[in-house]
Every structure is written in C-alpha cells, then in structure tokens.
Coordinates of C-alpha atoms in Angstrom, one line a residue:
M46 CA -0.8 8.5 53.5
T47 CA -2.6 7.9 50.2
D48 CA -5.0 10.1 48.3
P49 CA -7.8 8.2 46.7
A50 CA -8.7 10.8 44.4
P51 CA -8.3 9.4 40.7
A52 CA -7.3 12.8 39.4
D53 CA -4.2 12.9 41.9
I54 CA -2.9 9.5 41.3
A55 CA -2.1 8.7 37.6
L56 CA -2.3 5.3 36.3
P57 CA 1.3 4.0 35.1
P58 CA 1.7 3.8 31.3
V59 CA 0.7 0.6 29.7
A60 CA 2.8 -1.2 26.9
P61 CA 0.7 -1.4 23.6
E62 CA 0.9 -4.7 23.1
V63 CA -0.3 -5.4 26.8
T64 CA -3.4 -3.3 25.9
A65 CA -3.9 -5.0 22.6
Q66 CA -3.4 -8.6 24.1
L67 CA -5.9 -8.3 26.9
A68 CA -8.5 -6.5 24.4
H69 CA -8.0 -9.6 22.1
T70 CA -8.5 -12.2 24.6
L71 CA -12.2 -10.8 25.8
S72 CA -15.2 -12.8 24.7
P73 CA -17.5 -10.9 22.3
R74 CA -20.0 -10.4 24.9
L75 CA -17.5 -8.6 27.1
R76 CA -15.9 -6.7 24.2
K77 CA -19.3 -4.9 24.1
R78 CA -19.0 -3.6 27.6
L79 CA -15.1 -2.5 27.4
D80 CA -16.0 1.2 26.6
A81 CA -18.3 1.7 29.2
A82 CA -15.9 -0.3 32.0
A83 CA -12.9 1.6 31.0
T84 CA -15.1 4.9 31.6
K85 CA -16.3 3.4 34.7
L86 CA -12.8 2.5 36.2
A87 CA -11.3 5.8 35.1
A88 CA -13.6 7.6 38.0
R89 CA -13.0 4.9 40.7
P90 CA -10.9 5.5 43.9
R91 CA -7.1 4.9 43.7
T92 CA -4.5 4.2 45.8
R93 CA -0.5 3.9 45.5
E94 CA 1.9 1.8 47.5
G95 CA 5.5 1.7 46.0
D96 CA 5.1 0.4 42.4
T97 CA 2.0 -0.6 42.6
V98 CA -1.4 1.4 41.8
R99 CA -4.6 -0.1 43.1
I100 CA -8.4 0.5 41.8
A101 CA -11.3 -0.1 44.0
V102 CA -13.7 -1.7 41.2
D103 CA -16.4 -2.1 43.8
D104 CA -16.5 -2.6 47.8
D105 CA -15.2 -6.2 47.5
T106 CA -13.0 -6.2 44.3
T107 CA -9.6 -4.3 43.7
L108 CA -7.5 -4.1 40.4
E109 CA -3.9 -3.7 40.7
L110 CA -1.2 -2.4 38.2
H111 CA 2.2 -3.5 39.2
A112 CA 4.9 -1.1 37.2
P113 CA 8.5 -1.8 38.9
T114 CA 10.0 0.1 36.0
G115 CA 7.4 2.9 35.6
T116 CA 5.6 1.1 32.9
V117 CA 3.3 -2.0 33.0
A118 CA 5.3 -4.2 30.5
A119 CA 3.1 -7.6 30.6
T120 CA -0.5 -8.7 31.0
D121 CA 0.1 -10.6 34.5
A122 CA 1.4 -7.4 35.9
I123 CA -2.2 -6.3 35.7
R124 CA -4.3 -8.3 38.4
C125 CA -7.7 -8.0 39.4
G126 CA -9.8 -9.8 42.2
C127 CA -13.1 -10.5 40.7
L128 CA -14.4 -14.0 40.2
L129 CA -14.2 -13.9 36.4
A130 CA -10.5 -12.9 36.6
P131 CA -8.3 -13.3 34.6
D132 CA -10.9 -13.3 31.9
C133 CA -12.6 -10.2 33.1
V134 CA -13.2 -7.2 31.2
H135 CA -11.4 -4.9 34.2
R136 CA -7.9 -5.9 33.1
A137 CA -8.4 -4.8 29.7
A138 CA -10.4 -1.6 30.5
V139 CA -7.8 -0.3 32.9
A140 CA -5.4 -0.9 30.1
A141 CA -7.5 0.9 27.8
A142 CA -8.0 3.8 30.3
A143 CA -4.2 4.1 31.1
P144 CA -1.6 6.2 28.9
V145 CA 0.2 4.5 26.3
A146 CA 3.8 3.5 27.0
E147 CA 6.5 4.6 24.4
P148 CA 8.5 1.6 23.7
V149 CA 12.1 1.4 24.5
P150 CA 14.0 -1.0 22.0
P151 CA 15.6 -4.0 24.4
G152 CA 18.8 -3.4 25.4
A153 CA 19.1 0.4 24.1
A154 CA 20.1 2.9 26.7
P155 CA 19.0 6.5 26.3
E156 CA 21.5 9.2 25.7
A157 CA 19.8 11.5 28.2
P158 CA 17.3 10.5 31.1
A159 CA 15.0 13.0 29.4
A160 CA 12.5 11.1 27.6
P161 CA 11.3 11.8 24.0
A162 CA 11.3 15.0 22.1
A163 CA 8.1 17.0 21.8
Q164 CA 7.3 15.3 18.6
P165 CA 8.9 12.0 18.9
D166 CA 8.4 10.9 15.3
P167 CA 11.7 9.8 14.1
T168 CA 12.7 10.9 11.0
G169 CA 15.6 8.9 9.4
P170 CA 18.7 6.6 10.2
A171 CA 21.8 7.3 12.5
P172 CA 24.7 9.1 10.5
G173 CA 26.5 6.2 8.9
D174 CA 23.8 3.9 8.9
A175 CA 23.5 1.7 5.5
E176 CA 20.6 3.0 3.6
P177 CA 18.1 0.1 3.3
A178 CA 16.8 -1.6 0.2
A179 CA 13.0 -2.3 -0.6
P180 CA 10.7 -3.2 2.4
D181 CA 11.1 -6.8 3.3
P182 CA 7.8 -9.0 3.1
D183 CA 7.1 -8.7 7.0
Q184 CA 7.5 -4.8 6.6
R185 CA 5.3 -5.0 3.9
A186 CA 2.5 -7.0 5.9
A187 CA 2.9 -4.9 9.0
A188 CA 2.5 -1.6 7.0
T189 CA -0.6 -3.1 5.5
A190 CA -2.1 -4.2 8.7
L191 CA -1.5 -0.6 10.3
W192 CA -3.1 1.0 7.2
R193 CA -6.1 -1.3 7.6
A194 CA -6.5 -0.2 11.4
G195 CA -5.8 3.3 10.6
A196 CA -8.8 3.2 8.1
A197 CA -11.1 1.5 10.4
A198 CA -10.4 4.4 13.0
L199 CA -11.2 6.8 10.4
E200 CA -14.2 5.1 9.1
A201 CA -15.4 4.8 12.5
G202 CA -14.6 8.4 13.6
I203 CA -13.7 9.5 17.0
E204 CA -17.0 8.6 18.6
G205 CA -16.8 5.4 17.1
A206 CA -13.1 4.6 17.7
G207 CA -13.7 3.1 21.1
A208 CA -11.2 0.7 23.0
L209 CA -11.3 -2.1 20.4
V210 CA -10.5 0.2 17.5
Q211 CA -7.6 1.7 19.5
A212 CA -6.4 -1.8 20.5
E213 CA -6.4 -3.0 16.9
L214 CA -4.0 0.3 16.3
L215 CA -1.9 -0.8 19.1
H216 CA -1.6 -4.1 18.1
A217 CA -0.6 -3.3 14.5
A218 CA 1.9 -0.8 16.0
H219 CA 3.7 -3.3 18.0
T220 CA 4.1 -5.5 15.1
A221 CA 5.0 -2.8 13.1
R222 CA 7.9 -1.7 15.5
L223 CA 9.1 -5.4 15.9
T224 CA 9.8 -5.4 12.1
G225 CA 11.7 -1.9 12.2
L226 CA 8.9 0.5 11.3
H227 CA 9.4 2.8 14.2
R228 CA 7.9 5.8 12.4
P229 CA 4.4 4.6 11.7
A230 CA 4.3 2.8 14.9
T231 CA 5.0 6.1 16.9
L232 CA 2.4 8.0 14.6
A233 CA -0.1 4.9 15.5
I234 CA 0.5 5.7 19.3
A235 CA 0.2 9.1 18.9
T236 CA -3.2 8.6 16.8
V237 CA -4.6 6.4 19.9
N238 CA -3.5 9.2 22.1
G239 CA -5.4 11.9 20.1
L240 CA -8.3 9.6 19.9
R241 CA -8.4 9.3 23.8
A242 CA -8.0 13.1 24.4
A243 CA -10.8 13.7 21.9
R244 CA -13.4 11.0 23.4
A245 CA -12.5 12.4 27.1
A246 CA -12.9 16.0 25.7
D247 CA -9.3 17.0 26.9
P248 CA -8.7 20.7 26.9
G249 CA -5.3 20.2 24.9
H250 CA -7.5 18.2 22.2
R251 CA -7.2 19.9 18.8
L252 CA -9.0 18.2 15.6
A253 CA -6.6 19.6 13.4
E254 CA -3.4 18.3 15.1
L255 CA -5.3 14.6 15.2
T256 CA -6.2 15.0 11.4
A257 CA -2.4 15.7 10.8
T258 CA -1.4 12.7 12.7
V259 CA -3.8 10.5 11.0
R260 CA -2.9 11.9 7.5
E261 CA 0.9 11.2 8.1
L262 CA 0.0 7.6 9.6
L263 CA -1.8 6.7 6.5
M264 CA 0.7 8.4 4.2
V265 CA 3.8 6.6 5.6
C266 CA 1.7 3.0 5.6
H267 CA 0.6 3.8 2.0
A268 CA 4.2 4.4 0.7
L269 CA 5.3 1.5 2.6
R270 CA 3.0 -1.1 1.5
R271 CA 2.9 -0.4 -2.0
P272 CA 4.7 -2.8 -4.6
A273 CA 6.9 0.3 -6.0
A274 CA 7.8 1.4 -2.4
P275 CA 10.8 3.9 -2.0
S276 CA 14.2 2.8 -1.3
G277 CA 17.4 4.2 0.0
A278 CA 17.0 7.6 2.0
S279 CA 13.5 7.8 1.3
L280 CA 12.7 4.5 2.8
A281 CA 14.8 5.0 5.7
A282 CA 13.0 8.3 6.4
L283 CA 9.5 6.4 6.2
R284 CA 10.8 3.7 8.5
G285 CA 12.5 5.9 11.1
T286 CA 14.8 4.9 13.8
A287 CA 14.4 3.1 17.2
R288 CA 16.1 6.0 18.7
R289 CA 17.6 9.5 18.4
P290 CA 21.3 8.9 17.3
Y291 CA 23.9 11.0 19.3
T292 CA 27.2 12.1 17.9
P293 CA 30.1 14.1 19.6
G294 CA 29.9 17.9 19.7
G295 CA 32.9 18.8 21.2
S296 CA 33.1 21.8 23.6
L297 CA 30.2 24.4 23.1
R298 CA 29.4 27.9 24.7
L299 CA 25.7 28.2 25.0
Y300 CA 23.4 31.3 25.5
G301 CA 20.0 30.9 26.6
L302 CA 16.7 32.2 24.5
C303 CA 13.6 30.5 25.8
C304 CA 11.6 27.8 27.5
E305 CA 8.6 26.1 25.4
P306 CA 6.0 24.1 27.1
V307 CA 5.7 20.8 25.3
L308 CA 2.1 19.0 25.3
A309 CA 2.9 16.4 22.7
R310 CA 0.3 14.2 20.5
S311 CA 2.1 11.4 21.8
G312 CA 1.0 11.8 25.5
H313 CA 4.3 13.3 26.6
A314 CA 4.7 16.6 28.3
G315 CA 7.4 18.9 29.7
V316 CA 9.7 21.7 28.5
V317 CA 12.5 22.4 25.7
T318 CA 14.9 25.2 26.5
W319 CA 16.5 26.6 23.3
V320 CA 19.7 27.9 23.5
L321 CA 22.3 29.3 20.9
G322 CA 25.9 28.6 20.3
T323 CA 28.6 31.1 19.4
D324 CA 28.7 29.6 15.7
G325 CA 24.7 30.4 15.2
Q326 CA 23.4 26.8 15.7
L327 CA 20.2 26.4 17.7
F328 CA 20.4 23.3 20.3
A329 CA 17.4 22.1 22.8
L330 CA 17.9 20.8 25.9
T331 CA 14.7 18.8 26.8
D332 CA 12.8 17.2 29.9
V333 CA 9.8 15.5 28.3
A334 CA 8.1 12.4 29.8
P335 CA 4.7 10.8 29.9
G336 CA 2.2 13.5 31.4
G337 CA -0.3 16.1 30.7
A338 CA -0.7 19.8 31.0
R339 CA 0.2 19.7 35.0
R340 CA 3.8 18.4 34.0
A341 CA 4.1 21.0 31.3
A342 CA 3.6 24.0 33.3
D343 CA 5.8 22.7 36.0
A344 CA 8.7 21.8 33.8
A345 CA 10.4 25.0 33.8
G346 CA 11.5 24.7 37.5
Y347 CA 12.8 21.3 36.8
T348 CA 16.9 21.1 37.1
V349 CA 18.5 20.8 33.9
R350 CA 20.0 17.5 33.6
L351 CA 23.5 18.3 31.9
G352 CA 26.7 17.5 33.5
D353 CA 27.2 19.4 36.5
A354 CA 24.9 22.2 35.5
S355 CA 22.9 23.5 38.7
C356 CA 20.1 25.5 37.2
T357 CA 16.6 25.1 36.1
H358 CA 15.3 25.5 32.9
R359 CA 14.0 29.0 33.5
E360 CA 17.2 30.2 34.8
L361 CA 19.0 28.8 31.8
A362 CA 16.5 30.6 29.5
R363 CA 18.0 33.6 31.0
G364 CA 21.9 32.3 31.3
G365 CA 24.4 30.2 29.6
L366 CA 26.4 27.1 30.0
V367 CA 30.1 26.0 28.9
V368 CA 29.6 22.4 27.8
S369 CA 32.6 20.0 27.0
G370 CA 32.2 16.5 25.6
A371 CA 28.8 17.3 24.3
T372 CA 27.0 14.8 22.3
V373 CA 24.1 16.3 19.8
S374 CA 21.5 14.6 17.9
P375 CA 20.8 15.5 14.1
D376 CA 17.9 17.7 15.2
G377 CA 20.2 19.6 17.8
R378 CA 19.0 18.1 20.8
L379 CA 21.9 17.9 23.6
G380 CA 22.3 14.4 25.3
A381 CA 23.3 14.0 28.8
G382 CA 25.8 11.1 28.6
R383 CA 28.3 10.2 31.5
G384 CA 31.1 11.9 29.6
V385 CA 29.4 15.5 29.4
R386 CA 30.3 18.3 31.5
A387 CA 28.7 21.5 31.8
V388 CA 28.8 24.4 34.2
R389 CA 26.7 27.6 34.5
A390 CA 28.0 30.8 32.6
E391 CA 26.5 34.2 31.7
G392 CA 23.9 34.8 29.2
A393 CA 23.6 37.5 27.0
P394 CA 20.7 39.5 26.0
W395 CA 18.5 39.7 22.9
H396 CA 20.0 42.9 21.5
A397 CA 23.6 41.7 22.1
E398 CA 25.9 39.3 20.0
P399 CA 25.9 36.5 19.2
V400 CA 21.9 36.4 20.2
A401 CA 20.9 39.6 18.0
A402 CA 22.0 37.8 14.9
L403 CA 18.8 35.8 15.0
W404 CA 17.0 38.7 14.4
E405 CA 18.9 40.0 11.5
V406 CA 18.2 37.0 9.3
P407 CA 15.6 38.5 6.6
L408 CA 12.0 37.4 7.7
P409 CA 11.0 35.8 4.2
D410 CA 14.4 33.6 4.5
Q411 CA 13.0 32.5 8.2
I412 CA 9.4 31.6 6.8
T413 CA 10.8 29.7 3.9
R414 CA 13.1 27.7 6.3
A415 CA 10.0 26.9 8.5
L416 CA 7.9 25.8 5.7
D417 CA 10.5 23.5 4.3
D418 CA 11.0 21.7 7.6
P419 CA 8.3 18.8 8.2
D420 CA 8.9 18.8 11.8
P421 CA 6.7 21.8 13.2
A422 CA 8.4 21.2 16.6
S423 CA 11.9 21.7 15.5
A424 CA 14.3 24.9 15.5
A425 CA 13.7 25.7 11.9
G426 CA 10.3 26.3 13.0
L427 CA 11.3 29.3 14.9
V428 CA 10.7 32.7 14.0
F429 CA 13.0 35.7 15.5
T430 CA 11.1 39.2 14.6
D431 CA 9.9 42.6 16.2
L432 CA 6.2 43.1 16.2
T433 CA 4.2 46.4 17.0
V434 CA 0.8 45.4 18.7
L435 CA -2.3 46.4 17.0
G436 CA -5.0 45.1 19.2
P437 CA -7.0 42.1 19.7
V438 CA -9.0 40.4 16.6
R439 CA -12.4 38.8 16.7
E440 CA -12.0 35.0 15.4
M441 CA -14.5 32.3 15.6
G442 CA -13.2 29.3 17.5
A443 CA -9.9 31.4 18.2
P444 CA -11.0 34.2 20.7
D445 CA -7.5 34.8 21.9
V446 CA -5.8 36.3 19.2
L447 CA -4.0 39.7 18.6
A448 CA -3.0 41.7 15.4
A449 CA 0.3 43.0 15.0
D450 CA 2.6 44.7 12.3
C451 CA 5.5 42.7 11.4
A452 CA 7.8 44.4 8.6
G453 CA 5.0 46.2 6.8
L454 CA 2.6 43.0 7.2
T455 CA -0.5 42.6 9.4
V456 CA 0.0 39.2 11.1
R457 CA -2.1 37.6 13.4
I458 CA -0.6 36.5 16.7
A459 CA -2.1 33.1 18.5
P460 CA -1.0 31.6 22.0
G461 CA 2.0 29.3 21.9
D462 CA -0.3 26.7 23.1
E463 CA -4.3 27.1 24.0
H464 CA -4.3 24.7 27.0
P465 CA -5.8 26.6 29.6
G466 CA -3.4 25.2 32.3
L467 CA -0.3 27.1 30.5
A468 CA -0.2 30.9 30.8
H469 CA 0.1 31.8 26.9
R470 CA -3.7 32.8 26.7
D471 CA -3.7 35.1 29.8
N472 CA -0.5 36.5 28.5
L473 CA -1.9 37.2 25.0
R474 CA -5.0 38.9 26.3
L475 CA -2.9 41.3 28.4
L476 CA -0.6 42.3 25.5
A477 CA -3.7 42.5 23.1
A478 CA -5.0 45.5 25.7
A479 CA -1.7 47.5 24.7
P480 CA -1.8 48.7 21.3
G481 CA 1.2 50.5 20.0
M482 CA 3.6 48.2 22.3
R483 CA 6.8 47.2 20.3
L484 CA 7.9 43.6 21.1
R485 CA 10.9 41.4 20.2
V486 CA 9.6 38.1 19.9
I487 CA 10.3 34.3 19.3
A488 CA 7.5 32.6 17.7
R489 CA 6.5 29.8 15.6
L490 CA 5.1 29.6 12.1
V491 CA 1.5 28.5 11.7
P492 CA 0.6 27.6 8.0
A493 CA -2.3 29.6 7.3
D494 CA -3.8 31.7 4.2
H495 CA -2.8 34.8 6.0
P496 CA 0.2 35.5 8.0
R497 CA -0.1 33.8 11.5
L498 CA 2.2 32.9 14.4
R499 CA 2.3 31.0 17.6
L500 CA 4.0 33.5 20.4
L501 CA 6.7 31.5 22.5
A502 CA 8.6 34.5 24.3
A503 CA 8.9 38.5 24.1
G504 CA 11.1 41.2 25.4
P505 CA 11.6 44.9 24.6
V506 CA 12.7 46.1 21.2
P507 CA 16.2 47.5 21.1
G508 CA 16.1 51.4 21.3
A509 CA 12.4 51.6 22.2
A510 CA 11.5 53.9 24.7
A511 CA 10.5 53.5 28.2
G512 CA 6.8 52.3 28.1
E513 CA 6.9 51.2 24.7
G514 CA 7.7 47.4 25.4
P515 CA 7.7 44.9 28.1
R516 CA 10.5 45.6 31.1
Q517 CA 12.0 42.1 30.8
L518 CA 12.3 38.9 28.7
V519 CA 9.2 36.6 29.3
D520 CA 8.7 33.0 28.4
L521 CA 4.7 33.4 27.5
G522 CA 4.2 29.8 28.6
Y523 CA 5.4 30.2 32.1
D524 CA 5.8 33.6 33.4
R525 CA 2.7 35.6 34.1
L526 CA 2.5 39.0 32.9
R527 CA 0.8 41.9 35.0
R528 CA 0.1 45.4 34.1
A529 CA 2.6 46.8 36.2
D530 CA 5.1 44.7 33.5
L531 CA 3.4 46.4 30.2
P532 CA 3.3 50.2 31.0
G533 CA 1.4 50.6 27.9
A534 CA -1.6 48.3 28.9
G535 CA -4.8 50.4 29.3
A536 CA -7.0 49.8 32.1
T537 CA -9.7 48.5 29.9
P538 CA -9.3 46.1 26.8
A539 CA -8.3 47.8 23.5
P540 CA -11.0 47.7 20.7
P541 CA -10.7 44.9 18.2
A542 CA -8.0 46.0 15.6
D543 CA -9.0 47.6 12.2
L544 CA -8.3 44.9 9.8
R545 CA -9.9 44.8 6.2
E546 CA -11.5 41.5 6.1
A547 CA -11.3 39.6 2.9
A548 CA -13.4 36.9 2.0
P549 CA -12.5 33.5 3.7
A550 CA -10.1 31.5 1.2
P551 CA -12.3 28.8 0.3
L552 CA -9.9 25.8 0.9
H553 CA -11.0 25.7 4.2
L554 CA -14.2 24.1 2.9
L555 CA -12.2 21.0 1.9
H556 CA -10.1 21.3 5.3
R557 CA -13.4 21.2 7.3
R558 CA -15.0 18.3 5.3
V559 CA -12.0 16.1 5.8
Q560 CA -12.0 17.0 9.8
A561 CA -15.5 16.2 10.0
A562 CA -15.0 12.9 8.2
L563 CA -12.4 11.8 11.1
A564 CA -14.6 13.3 13.7
A565 CA -18.0 11.8 13.0
G566 CA -16.7 8.9 10.5
R567 CA -18.3 8.1 7.0
S568 CA -21.4 9.4 7.9
A569 CA -20.2 12.9 8.0
V570 CA -19.7 13.3 4.4
A571 CA -22.1 10.5 2.8
L572 CA -25.5 12.4 2.9
P573 CA -26.8 12.9 -0.5
G574 CA -26.2 16.5 -1.2
S575 CA -24.2 17.5 1.8
T576 CA -21.1 18.7 -0.1
E577 CA -22.8 20.1 -3.2
T578 CA -22.8 24.0 -2.2
D579 CA -18.9 23.2 -1.1
R580 CA -17.8 21.8 -4.3
Q581 CA -19.6 24.6 -6.3
R582 CA -17.7 27.4 -4.0
L583 CA -14.5 26.0 -4.6
R584 CA -15.1 25.4 -8.4
H585 CA -16.1 29.0 -8.7
A586 CA -12.8 30.0 -6.9
G587 CA -10.8 28.2 -9.3
L588 CA -9.7 25.4 -7.1
S589 CA -11.0 22.5 -9.3
T590 CA -8.9 19.8 -8.0
A591 CA -10.2 20.5 -4.4
A592 CA -13.7 20.0 -5.8
E593 CA -12.7 17.0 -7.5
L594 CA -11.3 15.5 -4.6
L595 CA -14.1 16.3 -2.2
T596 CA -16.4 14.8 -4.9
A597 CA -14.4 11.5 -4.8
L598 CA -14.5 11.7 -1.0
H599 CA -18.2 11.9 -1.0
R600 CA -18.9 8.9 -3.4
A601 CA -16.2 6.8 -1.5
A602 CA -18.3 7.3 1.4
A603 CA -22.0 7.4 0.0
D604 CA -21.4 4.4 -2.3
R605 CA -22.8 1.2 -1.0
T606 CA -23.7 -1.9 -3.0
R607 CA -26.4 -4.5 -2.3
D608 CA -26.3 -8.3 -2.4
V609 CA -28.9 -10.5 -4.6
F610 CA -31.4 -10.2 -1.5
G611 CA -31.0 -6.3 -1.3
R612 CA -28.7 -6.2 1.6
L613 CA -26.3 -3.5 2.1
R614 CA -22.6 -5.1 1.4
P615 CA -19.7 -3.9 3.8
A616 CA -18.5 -0.4 3.3
D617 CA -15.3 -0.2 1.2
A618 CA -13.1 1.2 3.9
E619 CA -9.9 1.1 1.4
R620 CA -11.6 3.1 -1.1
F621 CA -12.7 5.6 1.6
A622 CA -9.2 5.8 3.4
L623 CA -7.6 6.7 0.0
A624 CA -10.1 9.4 -0.9
W625 CA -9.8 10.7 2.6
L626 CA -5.8 10.9 2.4
A627 CA -5.8 12.3 -1.3
A628 CA -8.3 15.2 0.0
A629 CA -6.2 15.6 3.2
H630 CA -2.7 15.6 1.6
Y631 CA -3.8 18.1 -1.0
G632 CA -5.3 20.4 1.6
D633 CA -2.0 20.4 3.6
R634 CA 0.0 21.3 0.4
A635 CA -2.1 24.1 -0.6
A636 CA -2.3 25.6 2.8
H637 CA 1.7 25.7 2.6
A638 CA 1.2 27.3 -0.6
L639 CA -1.0 29.8 0.5
C640 CA 0.8 30.5 3.5
A641 CA 4.0 31.0 1.7
A642 CA 2.0 33.6 -0.8
A643 CA 0.8 35.4 2.3
W644 CA 4.0 36.2 3.9
A645 CA 5.5 37.5 0.3
A646 CA 2.6 40.1 0.1
P647 CA 3.8 43.5 -0.9
Q648 CA 5.2 45.4 1.9
G649 CA 2.4 47.6 3.7
A650 CA -0.4 45.8 2.2
P651 CA -3.0 45.0 4.7
V652 CA -3.8 41.1 5.1
A653 CA -6.7 39.6 7.0

C-alpha cells in the first residue's frame, strides 16, 4: 500500500546535468513559469512503485521519475503524460524540486558504502599523485563559467535565484566536473542546495553557512580563472579530487568517543562516529547519504558498516573495535572495503587512558589547531575540555545559549546543531538550568569575537562529587536528557548568567552587509546612504580596511551608467562579485583573528 503524502515519499535525487538540460530546453514563455510549477509540484500527491515515483500533476496527468540506481541520471527517465510533453514545464519543474544528486565518476567504486563526508568538498590529490601544472584552457573556461553563474546568483539574491539561476549553476558545475574541477563543482551544488533550503524556509537553513559556501565558491573559481593561477600543490587543492583516496592502515584498536549528527550543506545527512586509536589519532566512521533532518536524527541507530562489526553507531560511541586490514583516508575516515575485518571490543571511559589524553592537550593548542584547519567538520575542529555551567545567556537570534567557565574564560556554549529535529537545543536548555554543574565535553570551535563552542557530547568530570555532573556520557544530538539525569538541575530555569556585556565588535557590521547582499541581492547595499553609518562606525573602531571594503561594495552595487538615450545599462556583475568577495574574505579572516585573540585573553578575565 502506498502513501500519497508528499512529505512521506521523497523525490529521488536528480543528476545536475539533467536539471540543467531540461531547464535549458524550455521556451522563454515556459521559463517564466518554472518556479511556480516547481512549487506546485512539490505539494502534489506522490506514490512509489519499485524504482519509480509518480506525481499526480492533475486528475488526468501523471509525472514519473525512474531511478533504478537511486538517482535520475538521464532526461528520458523523467516522463510526463501531458499533451505538451516532452517539451512541457513539468519535467524541468520536478527536476528543480528534487534533491541534487552527488555525481559519481564513471567506473569509480567507492571504498565504503557510506556516502560522502559531512562536508564533502575535496581538498587535494591522492597521496603519490603528480602535482598538476597550470590549469588548461578548458579548466579556465569552466572556472570562468562557474564564476559567472555564481556572480549571477549573488546579484539576484536568494529570492531572485530561482530555478533558472540554479540550473545555470548546475550546468556550470557539470562542465567543471568534466574538466577535473571537482572542488568548485561540489561547492556549486552545495550553493544550489543552500539556495533551495533558504527559498523553502527550511529550519536547517543558516544564512551564514550559505554565505561561507558562496564565498568559497567564488574564491576558488577566481583563483582558477586568473592568468596567474597557482600551480603544484596549491592548484591541486583548488581543483580537488573525484573521490576520497584510501590507503592501507593496518591493524587498529579503536575506542568510541561520540556520535555527531550531520546535516551537510550538500543536502546529505547522517552520522559521524568519532573513535580514537591507541596512538592518539582520531578516526571517523560515517553513514551519510542524501537526506534531511529525519535521516540525521535516526542515523545513530544504523548498523556500523565495517567488516563483521555488529553494532550501531550509538553502541560504538560507548564501546570499541578491533580492526584488521583497515583503510584510511587522509582526513581519518575509515573505509569499508572487502578486505576490512572488524569485531566489537570494550571501550574506555573518558577519564581512562588512552581517551583521557585528549583532555590533557592545552586548550590554546587545541584552539590554534582548530583555527588552522580549513574544514570545519574535521577532527581538527574538535575541542576536548572541562566546563562549569554558569547559566543561560540571552542573545538576539540565538535563544539557546549557555555560559560556562572554561579554564578561567567565560565561554558561550551553543547547540551542536540548531535544527529542531535534533536533540541539541532541548538538551542545552536543560543544562542551562543547572548552574554549577561540571561537565567534561567534546565540542567544536565557533569562530567568533568571543570564546564560543558548539556542544556535541558531555559526561561527568573525573573526581566530581555526586550531583555535580551528569550521571553518564550523552551524545547531545541523540540522547534526550531528563531532569533525573542532571541532579543539579532546578525545577525552574536558572536566571541569565551575569556576564559583563561589552560593546559588540563592529566587524559584525561588515558581516551583516555581506549577508544582506546575498539574501536580497544587489539592491540590499545599493540604496544611497544606506551604509554610511556603518562605515563611520568601522572607521572609528580602527577598522579602516573594513570601511573601505564596505564603501567599494556599495559603489559596485549602486553605480549604474546610462546609454545616449538615458536608459540604464546592465549592471556590472563582475565588479559587484569582486567587491562582495573581497569584503566577505576580509570579514572571514578578521573573524578568525579576533577569535584567536578572544581565546588568548588573560585567565580569569570576564569575556562577553
């Protein structure tokens, strides 16, 4: 029996080139109707029969998506029964409404059945690969086309970046991947997924994350298209690789640490379980596939796919493994090839060796390591420390934040993920109601102008008295805490922590304008005098470079020339994209510098 509710039957992922081709073949009249048609089809009843999903366009017309491999890989796999088919708007509309499939190189068999990593942007060549020379003409042309598609999306803004703008990005991404530019192609697909989430008001959408994706996309494409493009290892990092390489890792004795839910910018979801080797190296076991918050919330209960290990990710986080014939990627992800053998073993508590050594690394060294790693989802971004809860903190736009004392610094603790489908937010509220509670935690660094962490897992501090901490280890994205688990939690919420509030760092004024330009397009920063107050505040704070970049962004958005008849000429998208990229890149680098300075504050000094 099939369920016709659209929310219960997901559309199969559609290859980027299929969506792009269907959109390009539409007539100008039908292109104007594409966004409305995609919205309408997303709400229509669906049924599934085997590998085929059917959508009732109306009482007499059915649309079919055939995905025998789990992905719609060709245009003829989308069939419509209307009179205008195959030149109708319905085929392109359903492709625009479906998730974007992550391309797989022809003939490439993945090392593990698990899908891509939490942030699947490749970062470099496989060990032993020859370092490439300068980009060839095809790669320069592909990078230029992808730059222009990204610049068009930036100029239009989220509301204006509909199905046609997204199709241009997907088409350019497909071309880039064919020329070997895998990293920019992956970033373009992540941008499309971010735009779709924003336009659909997805609870998991974060404007700051989409801004970071677009910034990185434009940065990589700009570096590749320039005449003086990098060469050697720098070029290899810009181009990326088609798939993550795995090399033999021998025999490993692993100890579970925690499970981290994944809701990636690429439209993938699942879980990463972090484990520790006896030599102190961190490894990751992933189960990530196309999906949303529901898959991320359920993934901890999935069976670990590694050799003969018969345990779930949640069980592994509290236990261990003995692995022979292991294969390991450069970023520490364990492969599940045919030659890998694994059996369950005892784990180790956080206060016992070898796990306890993670908390013995000086906190400044951990912060430096996290800031130096370009991948925010890597093992390098994990922070191991002890905290004492101070209470909740009121923050505009971030209601679920608590303050904690960490090595003499007042640190703000945010949920590991703010999506309401995960347990992070509810657990953090309960922890905030227990001032004085001591916690041993695993967290991720948040680059900010004040010390800030995202909490992933927590447990009791060694030597703490009964009632001073939680009764057991908890993965805060999965395990739902109760008051009985926190003896120190009061019956009523604790009052807000008494933090000395300093004036907000004026750098946020630049961040706000950069994000507003992406959200609303060129018009957000083009109004006369709209940025003058912000520029003055930046200059008075000594951030003259930020003020100049904001001035350049405003001018690039506002300057429009006219022809001899007084008509406005087309806007200079190139100039606007370059000005936006300069402001966004400066803001990112400055934020990292302020973050390092905040964590280096004198011990015991109050930080707000």
